[in-house]
Coordinates of C-alpha atoms in Angstrom, one line a residue:
Chain N
M13 CA 79.0 74.0 50.7
E14 CA 76.9 77.1 51.6
T15 CA 73.2 76.5 52.3
T16 CA 70.6 77.9 50.0
T17 CA 69.4 80.3 52.7
H18 CA 72.9 81.7 53.1
Q19 CA 73.2 82.1 49.3
S20 CA 70.0 84.1 49.0
D21 CA 70.9 86.2 52.1
D22 CA 74.3 86.7 50.5
D23 CA 72.7 87.7 47.2
I24 CA 70.6 90.5 48.8
L25 CA 73.7 91.7 50.7
I26 CA 75.9 91.6 47.6
T27 CA 73.3 93.6 45.6
G28 CA 73.4 96.2 48.4
L29 CA 77.2 96.3 48.5
K30 CA 77.4 96.7 44.7
S31 CA 75.1 99.6 44.8
G32 CA 77.2 101.2 47.6
N33 CA 74.3 101.0 50.1
Q34 CA 75.6 102.1 53.5
G35 CA 73.2 99.8 55.5
A36 CA 74.4 96.8 53.5
F37 CA 78.0 97.7 54.3
R38 CA 77.2 98.0 58.0
E39 CA 75.5 94.6 58.0
A40 CA 78.4 93.0 56.1
V41 CA 81.0 94.6 58.4
R42 CA 79.2 93.2 61.5
L43 CA 78.8 89.8 59.9
Y44 CA 82.2 89.3 58.4
T45 CA 84.7 91.3 60.4
P46 CA 85.3 88.6 63.2
G47 CA 86.2 86.0 60.6
M48 CA 88.4 88.4 58.7
M49 CA 90.2 89.3 61.9
A50 CA 90.7 85.6 62.6
V51 CA 92.4 85.3 59.1
A52 CA 94.5 88.4 59.6
R53 CA 95.6 87.4 63.1
F54 CA 96.9 84.1 61.8
Y55 CA 99.6 86.0 60.0
L56 CA 100.0 89.3 61.8
D57 CA 100.1 91.0 65.2
H58 CA 96.8 92.6 66.5
A59 CA 97.4 96.2 65.4
S60 CA 98.6 95.2 61.9
A61 CA 95.7 92.8 61.5
E62 CA 93.1 95.6 62.4
E63 CA 94.8 97.9 59.9
I64 CA 94.7 95.2 57.1
V65 CA 91.0 94.4 57.8
Q66 CA 90.0 98.1 57.7
D67 CA 91.9 98.6 54.5
C68 CA 90.2 95.5 53.0
W69 CA 86.8 96.9 53.7
V70 CA 87.7 100.1 51.8
T71 CA 89.0 98.0 48.9
V72 CA 85.8 96.0 48.9
I73 CA 83.8 99.0 48.0
D74 CA 85.2 98.9 44.5
A75 CA 86.3 95.2 44.4
V76 CA 82.8 93.9 45.0
Q77 CA 81.8 95.1 41.5
T78 CA 83.9 92.3 40.1
F79 CA 82.7 89.7 42.6
E80 CA 81.0 87.0 40.6
G81 CA 79.8 84.8 43.4
R82 CA 81.7 81.7 42.4
S83 CA 82.9 81.4 46.0
G84 CA 80.7 82.6 48.9
L85 CA 81.0 86.2 50.0
K86 CA 82.7 85.1 53.2
T87 CA 85.3 83.0 51.5
W88 CA 86.0 85.8 49.0
L89 CA 86.5 88.3 51.8
H90 CA 88.7 85.9 53.7
R91 CA 90.9 85.3 50.6
I92 CA 91.3 89.1 50.2
V93 CA 92.4 89.4 53.8
A94 CA 94.8 86.4 53.5
N95 CA 96.4 87.8 50.4
R96 CA 96.9 91.2 52.0
A97 CA 98.2 89.8 55.2
K98 CA 100.7 87.5 53.3
N99 CA 101.9 90.5 51.4
H100 CA 102.4 92.5 54.6
L101 CA 104.2 89.6 56.2
R102 CA 106.5 89.3 53.2
K103 CA 107.3 93.0 53.3
T104 CA 108.2 92.9 57.0
K105 CA 110.3 89.7 56.3
R106 CA 108.6 87.8 59.0
E107 CA 107.2 84.3 59.1
V108 CA 104.2 82.6 60.7
N109 CA 105.4 80.7 63.8
A110 CA 103.4 77.5 64.4
D111 CA 104.3 74.2 65.9
F112 CA 102.9 71.3 63.9
S113 CA 105.1 68.6 65.4
E114 CA 103.0 67.1 68.1
A115 CA 99.2 66.6 68.0
L116 CA 99.0 65.9 71.8
D117 CA 98.9 68.9 74.1
P118 CA 101.8 68.5 76.7
D119 CA 99.4 68.9 79.6
L120 CA 97.2 66.2 78.3
A121 CA 100.2 64.0 77.4
A122 CA 101.4 64.2 81.0
R123 CA 98.2 62.4 82.1
F124 CA 99.1 59.1 80.5
A125 CA 101.1 56.3 82.1
P126 CA 104.2 55.0 80.3
N127 CA 102.1 52.1 79.1
G128 CA 99.9 54.5 77.2
R129 CA 96.8 54.2 79.5
W130 CA 95.2 57.0 81.4
A131 CA 97.0 57.8 84.6
T132 CA 94.8 60.8 85.4
P133 CA 91.6 60.1 83.5
P134 CA 89.2 62.8 82.3
S135 CA 86.9 64.1 85.0
L136 CA 84.7 66.4 82.9
K137 CA 81.0 65.8 83.4
T138 CA 79.1 66.2 80.2
N139 CA 75.5 65.9 81.3
E140 CA 74.8 69.6 81.0
S141 CA 74.2 70.9 77.5
A142 CA 76.7 73.5 76.1
Q143 CA 74.0 76.2 76.1
A144 CA 73.2 75.6 79.8
L145 CA 76.9 75.8 80.7
M146 CA 77.3 79.0 78.8
E147 CA 74.7 80.6 81.0
N148 CA 77.4 80.4 83.7
G149 CA 78.9 83.9 83.2
A150 CA 82.1 82.9 85.0
L151 CA 82.7 80.0 82.6
S152 CA 82.1 82.3 79.7
D153 CA 84.7 84.8 80.9
C154 CA 87.1 81.9 81.6
L155 CA 86.6 80.7 78.0
D156 CA 87.3 84.1 76.7
R157 CA 90.6 84.3 78.7
H158 CA 91.7 80.9 77.4
L159 CA 90.7 81.6 73.8
S160 CA 92.8 84.8 73.9
A161 CA 95.7 82.8 75.4
L162 CA 95.8 80.3 72.6
P163 CA 98.6 80.7 70.0
E164 CA 97.2 82.9 67.2
T165 CA 97.6 80.1 64.7
Q166 CA 95.6 77.7 66.7
R167 CA 92.9 80.2 67.5
S168 CA 92.5 81.3 63.8
A169 CA 92.3 77.7 62.7
L170 CA 89.7 77.0 65.3
M171 CA 87.6 80.1 64.5
L172 CA 87.6 79.5 60.8
Y173 CA 86.8 75.9 61.1
E174 CA 84.3 76.0 63.9
A175 CA 82.7 79.4 64.2
H176 CA 82.8 80.3 60.5
Q177 CA 82.3 76.8 59.3
H178 CA 84.7 76.8 56.5
K179 CA 85.4 73.5 54.9
S180 CA 88.9 72.1 55.6
D181 CA 90.1 72.8 52.1
D182 CA 89.1 76.4 52.4
V183 CA 90.8 76.9 55.7
C184 CA 94.0 75.3 54.3
N185 CA 93.9 77.6 51.3
I186 CA 93.2 80.7 53.4
L187 CA 95.8 80.0 56.0
D188 CA 98.3 78.4 53.7
V189 CA 98.7 75.2 55.7
S190 CA 98.6 71.5 54.7
A191 CA 95.5 69.4 55.7
S192 CA 97.6 67.5 58.3
N193 CA 99.0 70.7 59.9
L194 CA 95.4 72.1 60.1
R195 CA 94.4 68.9 62.0
V196 CA 97.2 69.5 64.5
L197 CA 96.3 73.2 65.0
L198 CA 92.6 72.3 65.6
H199 CA 93.3 69.4 67.9
R200 CA 95.8 71.3 70.0
A201 CA 93.3 74.2 70.5
R202 CA 90.4 71.9 71.3
Q203 CA 92.5 70.0 74.0
K204 CA 93.3 73.3 75.6
I205 CA 89.6 74.2 75.8
F206 CA 88.8 70.7 77.1
L207 CA 91.5 71.1 79.9
M208 CA 90.1 74.5 80.8
V209 CA 86.5 73.4 81.1
E210 CA 87.6 70.4 83.1
T211 CA 89.5 72.5 85.6
F212 CA 86.7 75.0 85.8
Q213 CA 84.1 72.3 86.5
E214 CA 86.3 70.6 89.1
T215 CA 87.5 73.7 91.0
G216 CA 85.2 76.5 90.0
E217 CA 88.3 78.5 89.1
C218 CA 89.6 79.6 85.8
Chain E
M12 CA 96.6 47.6 69.6
L13 CA 95.4 51.2 70.0
M14 CA 96.3 52.7 73.5
C15 CA 94.5 55.5 75.2
R16 CA 97.3 57.9 74.4
D17 CA 97.1 57.0 70.7
L18 CA 93.3 57.6 70.8
A19 CA 93.7 61.0 72.5
R20 CA 96.1 62.0 69.7
I21 CA 93.6 61.3 67.0
A22 CA 90.4 62.2 68.9
S23 CA 89.6 65.3 66.8
D24 CA 90.1 63.4 63.6
Y25 CA 87.6 60.8 64.9
I26 CA 85.1 63.4 65.9
D27 CA 85.3 65.2 62.6
G28 CA 85.1 62.0 60.5
E29 CA 88.6 62.5 59.1
L30 CA 89.9 58.9 59.8
G31 CA 90.0 56.0 57.4
T32 CA 87.7 53.0 57.9
G33 CA 90.4 50.8 59.5
K34 CA 91.3 53.5 62.0
V35 CA 87.6 54.2 62.8
M36 CA 87.1 50.5 63.5
S37 CA 90.0 50.3 65.9
V38 CA 88.9 53.5 67.7
K39 CA 85.4 52.0 68.1
M40 CA 86.8 48.7 69.4
H41 CA 88.8 50.6 72.0
L42 CA 85.8 52.8 73.0
L43 CA 83.7 49.7 73.6
M44 CA 86.2 48.5 76.2
C45 CA 87.4 51.8 77.7
G46 CA 85.1 54.0 79.7
R47 CA 87.8 56.6 80.3
C48 CA 88.3 57.2 76.6
R49 CA 84.5 57.2 76.0
S50 CA 84.4 59.9 78.6
F51 CA 87.3 61.8 76.9
I52 CA 85.6 61.7 73.5
G53 CA 82.3 62.9 75.1
S54 CA 84.1 65.7 76.9
L55 CA 86.0 66.8 73.9
R56 CA 82.8 66.9 71.9
A57 CA 81.1 68.9 74.7
S58 CA 84.1 71.4 74.8
I59 CA 83.7 71.9 71.1
E60 CA 80.0 72.6 71.4
L61 CA 80.6 74.9 74.3
M62 CA 83.1 76.9 72.3
N63 CA 80.8 77.1 69.4
A64 CA 78.0 78.4 71.6
H65 CA 80.4 80.9 72.9
S66 CA 82.4 82.2 69.9
S67 CA 79.4 83.3 68.0
Q68 CA 79.0 86.0 70.6
Q69 CA 82.3 87.8 70.0
L70 CA 82.4 91.1 68.1
D71 CA 84.8 93.9 68.7
E72 CA 82.4 96.9 68.7
D73 CA 85.2 99.4 68.6
L74 CA 86.8 98.0 65.5
V75 CA 83.4 97.7 63.8
R76 CA 82.7 101.4 64.5
R77 CA 86.1 102.4 63.1
I78 CA 85.5 100.3 60.0
D79 CA 81.9 101.8 59.6
E80 CA 83.4 105.3 59.7
R81 CA 86.1 104.6 57.1
V82 CA 83.7 102.8 54.8
S83 CA 81.1 105.6 55.1
E84 CA 83.7 108.3 54.4
S85 CA 84.8 106.4 51.3
L86 CA 81.2 105.9 50.2
N87 CA 80.4 109.6 50.7
A88 CA 83.6 110.6 48.9
R89 CA 82.5 108.4 45.9
R90 CA 79.0 109.7 46.0
S91 CA 80.0 113.4 46.0
G92 CA 82.1 112.3 43.1
N93 CA 84.5 114.7 41.5
D94 CA 82.2 117.7 41.7
T95 CA 84.0 119.1 44.8
S96 CA 87.4 120.8 44.8
D97 CA 88.1 119.6 48.3
P98 CA 91.0 117.2 48.6

């Protein structure tokens, strides 16, 4: 559910977009392109994803006239990108490659003894707030590297769910995955980030 | 009996409130007795927060500029309408 503030912000933006206001488009492009790229990258390689997202924005100039606001602007844009990306995928006869079979990351799984207890317990110290940790530039760079290294499917799921705060149903719809498969993608990605932060805190290295 | 490995497998579901009541109870029972898993859940939560604090910063300026150019070309083309013979 979008908040009231978002709805009214969206309303002003939508009016601007409908009237073809260049400033409104600039604002919308800055606001919504990262999420649209996350959607497109779930399905396509980077170059094709950029192409699809650019094309979508040009389409939006006309399509926004028929936008009725039943879904939020963000969800509407993400659905347009998803449909285009799926079409593109179909034309190129390729498929999304994702592993939904195991919820536990192999590196984390290796830290348990055969009896199911921790053999190498977590060593991450969590007394610093996230914001304070982010002020460490090296950690921020390291996070960038690890986020880029995630499988696209995991990264997209993570971005849409966390950064763009879609509801699970929306993410499943946009990415064409079942609820349980979305849970696997999210959990796998989060474990990778956990392992990265732990290593960084322990060794100071990425 | 829920083991540490089982808990690690469903930790995100627990954090996001996606587990059923029975499962939540057994996770809570386990966490009461197991400091290592409490530390894991806390660390996973912290990692999620960290990532959220981080990912809001990302924007590909070059891509944004290219989109702005294409959108503005299309808008101008529409604005000048059909009154020009230029292709």
